[in-house]
Amino acid sequence: AQTVTQSQPEMSVQEAETVTLSCTYDTSENNYYLFWYKQPPSRQMILVIRQEAYKQQNATENRFSVNFQKAAKSFSLKISDSQLGDTAMYFCAVTTNSGGSNYKLTFGKGTLLTVNP
Amino acid sequence: DARVTQTPRHKVTEMGQEVTMRCQPILGHNTVFWYRQTMMQGLELLAYFRNRAPLDDSGMPKDRFSAEMPDATLATLKIQPSEPRDSAVYFCASGLAGTARLSTDTQYFGPGTRLTVL
């Protein structure tokens, strides 16, 4: 069974600064995908960034980047130049694709990030 | 801009009533997922479909919940009879799964249905 742990229930950061959200996971699969989703007060789940486990290069999407450490099963999210609109709950998630037959997405409990003006 | 749509967005009902939630996946996606989000349990996978066939519904209480895909453009989640403990936000998500590791594996979420059972 897969597990995802987000050890920081809440974090805060000043606008324009950088913040890192941590995530560790456990899976027995070799081929899997990792995600960060953002859930603002509107409750919409928004994909932030995606990482394939077989790629060593860390994924980057504009101000968002990850530090993927496969051996340590760690997948942290760095937000640079934080903006007020980044205030949201952030969920780390992992899924596996074993020949396309196992597609479950397991979520962590989330980290509530508040960006202060 | 392709999106997953869900109806209704909000539903308030009384205990014992039947509740039906609907989801329209992104056109062309072949997998559909139903999740439930509560403060206590977080996000839980209830069921998922691939090419309209149910692959896993082990997260769903079978005695009162049922999930179907009458066609490729509609997925439904039904609760009968509803109970106060079913109060939650129910999300539908869709994705495109392939048979190789190069499938996207990304799930795109709808806006959710906030259900309150009194």
mmCIF file of C-alpha atoms in Angstrom:
data_model
loop_
_atom_site.group_PDB
_atom_site.id
_atom_site.type_symbol
_atom_site.label_atom_id
_atom_site.label_comp_id
_atom_site.label_asym_id
_atom_site.label_seq_id
_atom_site.Cartn_x
_atom_site.Cartn_y
_atom_site.Cartn_z
ATOM 1 C CA ALA A 1 0.000 0.000 0.000
ATOM 2 C CA GLN A 2 1.146 3.518 -0.727
ATOM 3 C CA THR A 3 1.395 6.191 1.931
ATOM 4 C CA VAL A 4 2.071 9.900 1.690
ATOM 5 C CA THR A 5 3.178 12.006 4.653
ATOM 6 C CA GLN A 6 3.125 15.763 4.865
ATOM 7 C CA SER A 7 4.664 16.630 8.191
ATOM 8 C CA GLN A 8 3.792 20.348 8.172
ATOM 9 C CA PRO A 9 0.070 20.916 8.802
ATOM 10 C CA GLU A 10 0.479 24.685 8.464
ATOM 11 C CA MET A 11 3.083 27.090 7.147
ATOM 12 C CA SER A 12 3.273 30.788 6.495
ATOM 13 C CA VAL A 13 5.511 32.943 4.342
ATOM 14 C CA GLN A 14 5.869 36.610 3.541
ATOM 15 C CA GLU A 15 4.915 37.777 0.097
ATOM 16 C CA ALA A 16 7.822 37.603 -2.390
ATOM 17 C CA GLU A 17 9.766 35.150 -0.264
ATOM 18 C CA THR A 18 10.479 31.474 -0.893
ATOM 19 C CA VAL A 19 8.897 28.574 0.951
ATOM 20 C CA THR A 20 9.393 24.813 0.790
ATOM 21 C CA LEU A 21 6.703 22.268 1.588
ATOM 22 C CA SER A 22 7.859 18.778 2.470
ATOM 23 C CA CYS A 23 6.454 15.416 1.455
ATOM 24 C CA THR A 24 7.638 11.867 1.930
ATOM 25 C CA TYR A 25 6.025 8.787 0.502
ATOM 26 C CA ASP A 26 6.271 5.049 0.514
ATOM 27 C CA THR A 27 5.607 2.796 -2.418
ATOM 28 C CA SER A 28 6.843 -0.589 -3.558
ATOM 29 C CA GLU A 29 6.506 0.352 -7.219
ATOM 30 C CA ASN A 30 9.398 1.336 -9.453
ATOM 31 C CA ASN A 31 7.279 3.218 -11.944
ATOM 32 C CA TYR A 32 5.164 5.934 -10.370
ATOM 33 C CA TYR A 33 4.220 9.582 -10.602
ATOM 34 C CA LEU A 34 4.202 12.305 -8.005
ATOM 35 C CA PHE A 35 2.008 15.373 -7.903
ATOM 36 C CA TRP A 36 1.382 18.522 -5.994
ATOM 37 C CA TYR A 37 -2.169 19.807 -6.037
ATOM 38 C CA LYS A 38 -3.343 23.126 -4.690
ATOM 39 C CA GLN A 39 -6.763 23.683 -3.112
ATOM 40 C CA PRO A 40 -7.616 27.368 -2.552
ATOM 41 C CA PRO A 41 -10.635 28.464 -0.507
ATOM 42 C CA SER A 42 -12.820 27.834 -3.561
ATOM 43 C CA ARG A 43 -12.100 24.110 -2.951
ATOM 44 C CA GLN A 44 -11.141 23.523 -6.565
ATOM 45 C CA MET A 45 -8.278 21.013 -6.805
ATOM 46 C CA ILE A 46 -5.669 22.479 -9.126
ATOM 47 C CA LEU A 47 -2.664 20.603 -10.448
ATOM 48 C CA VAL A 48 0.525 22.480 -9.604
ATOM 49 C CA ILE A 49 3.296 20.208 -10.799
ATOM 50 C CA ARG A 50 3.994 16.616 -11.825
ATOM 51 C CA GLN A 51 7.102 14.422 -11.641
ATOM 52 C CA GLU A 52 7.748 11.050 -13.226
ATOM 53 C CA ALA A 53 9.796 8.814 -10.941
ATOM 54 C CA TYR A 54 11.948 7.550 -13.801
ATOM 55 C CA LYS A 55 13.150 11.069 -14.577
ATOM 56 C CA GLN A 56 16.047 12.343 -12.532
ATOM 57 C CA GLN A 57 15.570 15.944 -13.547
ATOM 58 C CA ASN A 58 13.411 17.918 -11.141
ATOM 59 C CA ALA A 59 10.201 19.295 -12.614
ATOM 60 C CA THR A 60 9.692 23.063 -12.799
ATOM 61 C CA GLU A 61 6.608 25.123 -13.568
ATOM 62 C CA ASN A 62 7.278 28.857 -13.448
ATOM 63 C CA ARG A 63 7.642 29.756 -9.736
ATOM 64 C CA PHE A 64 7.065 26.170 -8.629
ATOM 65 C CA SER A 65 9.779 23.534 -8.541
ATOM 66 C CA VAL A 66 10.331 20.231 -6.825
ATOM 67 C CA ASN A 67 13.246 18.541 -5.129
ATOM 68 C CA PHE A 68 12.780 14.883 -5.916
ATOM 69 C CA GLN A 69 14.999 12.493 -3.980
ATOM 70 C CA LYS A 70 13.999 9.022 -5.124
ATOM 71 C CA ALA A 71 16.236 7.040 -2.772
ATOM 72 C CA ALA A 72 14.938 8.997 0.197
ATOM 73 C CA LYS A 73 11.357 8.927 -1.174
ATOM 74 C CA SER A 74 11.126 12.644 -0.702
ATOM 75 C CA PHE A 75 9.259 15.102 -2.916
ATOM 76 C CA SER A 76 9.315 18.680 -1.666
ATOM 77 C CA LEU A 77 7.708 21.682 -3.355
ATOM 78 C CA LYS A 78 9.464 25.029 -3.522
ATOM 79 C CA ILE A 79 7.467 28.164 -4.225
ATOM 80 C CA SER A 80 9.569 31.150 -5.209
ATOM 81 C CA ASP A 81 8.425 34.768 -5.089
ATOM 82 C CA SER A 82 5.330 33.810 -3.110
ATOM 83 C CA GLN A 83 2.128 35.624 -4.037
ATOM 84 C CA LEU A 84 -1.046 36.210 -2.062
ATOM 85 C CA GLY A 85 -2.873 33.956 -4.506
ATOM 86 C CA ASP A 86 -0.664 31.063 -3.458
ATOM 87 C CA THR A 87 -2.558 30.893 -0.161
ATOM 88 C CA ALA A 88 -4.147 27.438 -0.234
ATOM 89 C CA MET A 89 -4.009 23.902 1.036
ATOM 90 C CA TYR A 90 -1.320 21.949 -0.783
ATOM 91 C CA PHE A 91 -1.594 18.206 -1.237
ATOM 92 C CA CYS A 92 1.171 15.839 -2.208
ATOM 93 C CA ALA A 93 0.053 12.699 -4.031
ATOM 94 C CA VAL A 94 1.499 9.578 -5.610
ATOM 95 C CA THR A 95 0.076 7.207 -8.175
ATOM 96 C CA THR A 96 1.326 4.126 -9.894
ATOM 97 C CA ASN A 97 0.881 2.934 -13.423
ATOM 98 C CA SER A 98 1.760 -0.708 -13.512
ATOM 99 C CA GLY A 99 1.033 -1.427 -17.133
ATOM 100 C CA GLY A 100 -1.869 0.985 -16.988
ATOM 101 C CA SER A 101 -3.849 -1.204 -14.656
ATOM 102 C CA ASN A 102 -3.247 0.408 -11.297
ATOM 103 C CA TYR A 103 -4.079 4.031 -11.278
ATOM 104 C CA LYS A 104 -4.850 4.951 -7.699
ATOM 105 C CA LEU A 105 -3.906 8.383 -6.421
ATOM 106 C CA THR A 106 -2.963 8.489 -2.743
ATOM 107 C CA PHE A 107 -2.967 11.887 -1.066
ATOM 108 C CA GLY A 108 -1.220 13.274 1.956
ATOM 109 C CA LYS A 109 -3.186 15.141 4.624
ATOM 110 C CA GLY A 110 -2.173 18.505 3.209
ATOM 111 C CA THR A 111 -0.241 21.605 4.270
ATOM 112 C CA LEU A 112 -2.107 24.865 4.721
ATOM 113 C CA LEU A 113 0.065 27.648 3.326
ATOM 114 C CA THR A 114 -0.679 31.251 4.153
ATOM 115 C CA VAL A 115 1.090 34.024 2.268
ATOM 116 C CA ASN A 116 1.178 37.213 4.303
ATOM 117 C CA PRO A 117 1.333 40.696 2.749
ATOM 118 C CA ASP B 1 -10.577 25.180 -22.030
ATOM 119 C CA ALA B 2 -11.485 21.553 -21.263
ATOM 120 C CA ARG B 3 -12.744 21.002 -17.734
ATOM 121 C CA VAL B 4 -14.429 18.385 -15.622
ATOM 122 C CA THR B 5 -17.916 19.511 -14.673
ATOM 123 C CA GLN B 6 -19.984 18.376 -11.719
ATOM 124 C CA THR B 7 -23.584 18.910 -10.777
ATOM 125 C CA PRO B 8 -25.010 19.938 -8.458
ATOM 126 C CA ARG B 9 -22.387 22.150 -6.836
ATOM 127 C CA HIS B 10 -24.273 22.133 -3.535
ATOM 128 C CA LYS B 11 -26.866 19.745 -2.175
ATOM 129 C CA VAL B 12 -28.691 19.824 1.129
ATOM 130 C CA THR B 13 -30.931 16.887 1.868
ATOM 131 C CA GLU B 14 -32.506 15.056 4.723
ATOM 132 C CA MET B 15 -31.373 11.755 6.102
ATOM 133 C CA GLY B 16 -32.845 8.837 4.200
ATOM 134 C CA GLN B 17 -33.204 10.661 0.905
ATOM 135 C CA GLU B 18 -31.535 9.560 -2.308
ATOM 136 C CA VAL B 19 -28.726 11.722 -3.629
ATOM 137 C CA THR B 20 -27.355 11.587 -7.166
ATOM 138 C CA MET B 21 -24.205 13.436 -8.173
ATOM 139 C CA ARG B 22 -23.165 13.775 -11.787
ATOM 140 C CA CYS B 23 -19.863 14.272 -13.501
ATOM 141 C CA GLN B 24 -18.901 15.034 -17.076
ATOM 142 C CA PRO B 25 -15.258 14.083 -17.665
ATOM 143 C CA ILE B 26 -12.990 15.899 -20.073
ATOM 144 C CA LEU B 27 -13.779 14.825 -23.614
ATOM 145 C CA GLY B 28 -11.442 12.035 -24.671
ATOM 146 C CA HIS B 29 -10.421 10.994 -21.171
ATOM 147 C CA ASN B 30 -10.885 7.296 -20.474
ATOM 148 C CA THR B 31 -10.613 7.185 -16.680
ATOM 149 C CA VAL B 32 -12.975 8.667 -14.105
ATOM 150 C CA PHE B 33 -12.447 8.823 -10.365
ATOM 151 C CA TRP B 34 -14.737 9.658 -7.454
ATOM 152 C CA TYR B 35 -13.184 11.071 -4.281
ATOM 153 C CA ARG B 36 -14.677 12.163 -0.992
ATOM 154 C CA GLN B 37 -13.079 14.886 1.115
ATOM 155 C CA THR B 38 -13.789 15.368 4.807
ATOM 156 C CA MET B 39 -11.917 17.145 7.550
ATOM 157 C CA MET B 40 -11.352 13.924 9.445
ATOM 158 C CA GLN B 41 -10.372 11.561 6.617
ATOM 159 C CA GLY B 42 -8.949 13.922 4.049
ATOM 160 C CA LEU B 43 -9.241 12.820 0.415
ATOM 161 C CA GLU B 44 -10.413 9.256 -0.072
ATOM 162 C CA LEU B 45 -10.784 7.391 -3.340
ATOM 163 C CA LEU B 46 -14.249 5.885 -3.576
ATOM 164 C CA ALA B 47 -14.237 4.334 -7.042
ATOM 165 C CA TYR B 48 -12.720 4.583 -10.446
ATOM 166 C CA PHE B 49 -13.583 3.590 -13.965
ATOM 167 C CA ARG B 50 -11.549 2.937 -17.046
ATOM 168 C CA ASN B 51 -13.239 2.887 -20.431
ATOM 169 C CA ARG B 52 -16.531 2.984 -18.498
ATOM 170 C CA ALA B 53 -15.779 -0.264 -16.667
ATOM 171 C CA PRO B 54 -15.464 -0.138 -12.868
ATOM 172 C CA LEU B 55 -11.934 -1.093 -11.881
ATOM 173 C CA ASP B 56 -11.982 -0.511 -8.169
ATOM 174 C CA ASP B 57 -14.745 0.493 -5.810
ATOM 175 C CA SER B 58 -13.216 -0.895 -2.650
ATOM 176 C CA GLY B 59 -13.308 2.517 -0.996
ATOM 177 C CA MET B 60 -17.047 2.810 -1.340
ATOM 178 C CA PRO B 61 -19.648 1.616 1.201
ATOM 179 C CA LYS B 62 -21.442 -0.917 -0.960
ATOM 180 C CA ASP B 63 -24.682 -0.996 0.976
ATOM 181 C CA ARG B 64 -25.633 2.577 0.164
ATOM 182 C CA PHE B 65 -23.282 3.888 -2.507
ATOM 183 C CA SER B 66 -23.265 3.051 -6.183
ATOM 184 C CA ALA B 67 -21.258 4.443 -9.075
ATOM 185 C CA GLU B 68 -21.962 4.053 -12.778
ATOM 186 C CA MET B 69 -20.946 5.354 -16.174
ATOM 187 C CA PRO B 70 -23.983 5.175 -18.452
ATOM 188 C CA ASP B 71 -21.860 6.559 -21.280
ATOM 189 C CA ALA B 72 -18.437 8.052 -21.854
ATOM 190 C CA THR B 73 -19.635 11.568 -21.088
ATOM 191 C CA LEU B 74 -21.440 10.902 -17.830
ATOM 192 C CA ALA B 75 -20.495 9.366 -14.502
ATOM 193 C CA THR B 76 -22.880 9.175 -11.564
ATOM 194 C CA LEU B 77 -22.463 8.592 -7.856
ATOM 195 C CA LYS B 78 -25.587 7.708 -5.956
ATOM 196 C CA ILE B 79 -26.228 7.444 -2.228
ATOM 197 C CA GLN B 80 -29.386 5.697 -1.085
ATOM 198 C CA PRO B 81 -30.322 6.175 1.692
ATOM 199 C CA SER B 82 -28.170 9.130 2.688
ATOM 200 C CA GLU B 83 -26.914 9.595 6.243
ATOM 201 C CA PRO B 84 -25.444 12.606 8.087
ATOM 202 C CA ARG B 85 -21.998 10.978 8.038
ATOM 203 C CA ASP B 86 -22.069 11.202 4.226
ATOM 204 C CA SER B 87 -21.769 14.982 4.472
ATOM 205 C CA ALA B 88 -18.605 15.862 2.563
ATOM 206 C CA VAL B 89 -17.303 17.331 -0.660
ATOM 207 C CA TYR B 90 -17.378 14.797 -3.475
ATOM 208 C CA PHE B 91 -14.915 15.281 -6.288
ATOM 209 C CA CYS B 92 -14.879 13.739 -9.710
ATOM 210 C CA ALA B 93 -11.618 13.618 -11.647
ATOM 211 C CA SER B 94 -10.759 12.370 -15.101
ATOM 212 C CA GLY B 95 -7.571 11.325 -16.812
ATOM 213 C CA LEU B 96 -6.088 9.575 -19.809
ATOM 214 C CA ALA B 97 -4.525 6.207 -19.093
ATOM 215 C CA GLY B 98 -2.510 4.221 -21.561
ATOM 216 C CA THR B 99 -0.767 0.896 -21.448
ATOM 217 C CA ALA B 100 2.756 2.281 -21.439
ATOM 218 C CA ARG B 101 4.513 4.327 -18.860
ATOM 219 C CA LEU B 102 4.234 7.343 -21.100
ATOM 220 C CA SER B 103 0.534 7.793 -20.324
ATOM 221 C CA THR B 104 -0.151 11.044 -18.600
ATOM 222 C CA ASP B 105 -1.387 9.638 -15.312
ATOM 223 C CA THR B 106 -2.543 13.112 -14.420
ATOM 224 C CA GLN B 107 -5.985 13.491 -12.920
ATOM 225 C CA TYR B 108 -7.964 16.666 -13.495
ATOM 226 C CA PHE B 109 -10.522 17.512 -10.879
ATOM 227 C CA GLY B 110 -13.978 18.970 -11.114
ATOM 228 C CA PRO B 111 -15.186 21.714 -8.759
ATOM 229 C CA GLY B 112 -16.816 19.235 -6.387
ATOM 230 C CA THR B 113 -20.287 18.727 -4.966
ATOM 231 C CA ARG B 114 -20.712 19.869 -1.387
ATOM 232 C CA LEU B 115 -23.229 17.512 0.210
ATOM 233 C CA THR B 116 -24.928 18.197 3.504
ATOM 234 C CA VAL B 117 -27.191 15.544 4.964
ATOM 235 C CA LEU B 118 -29.337 16.786 7.842
#
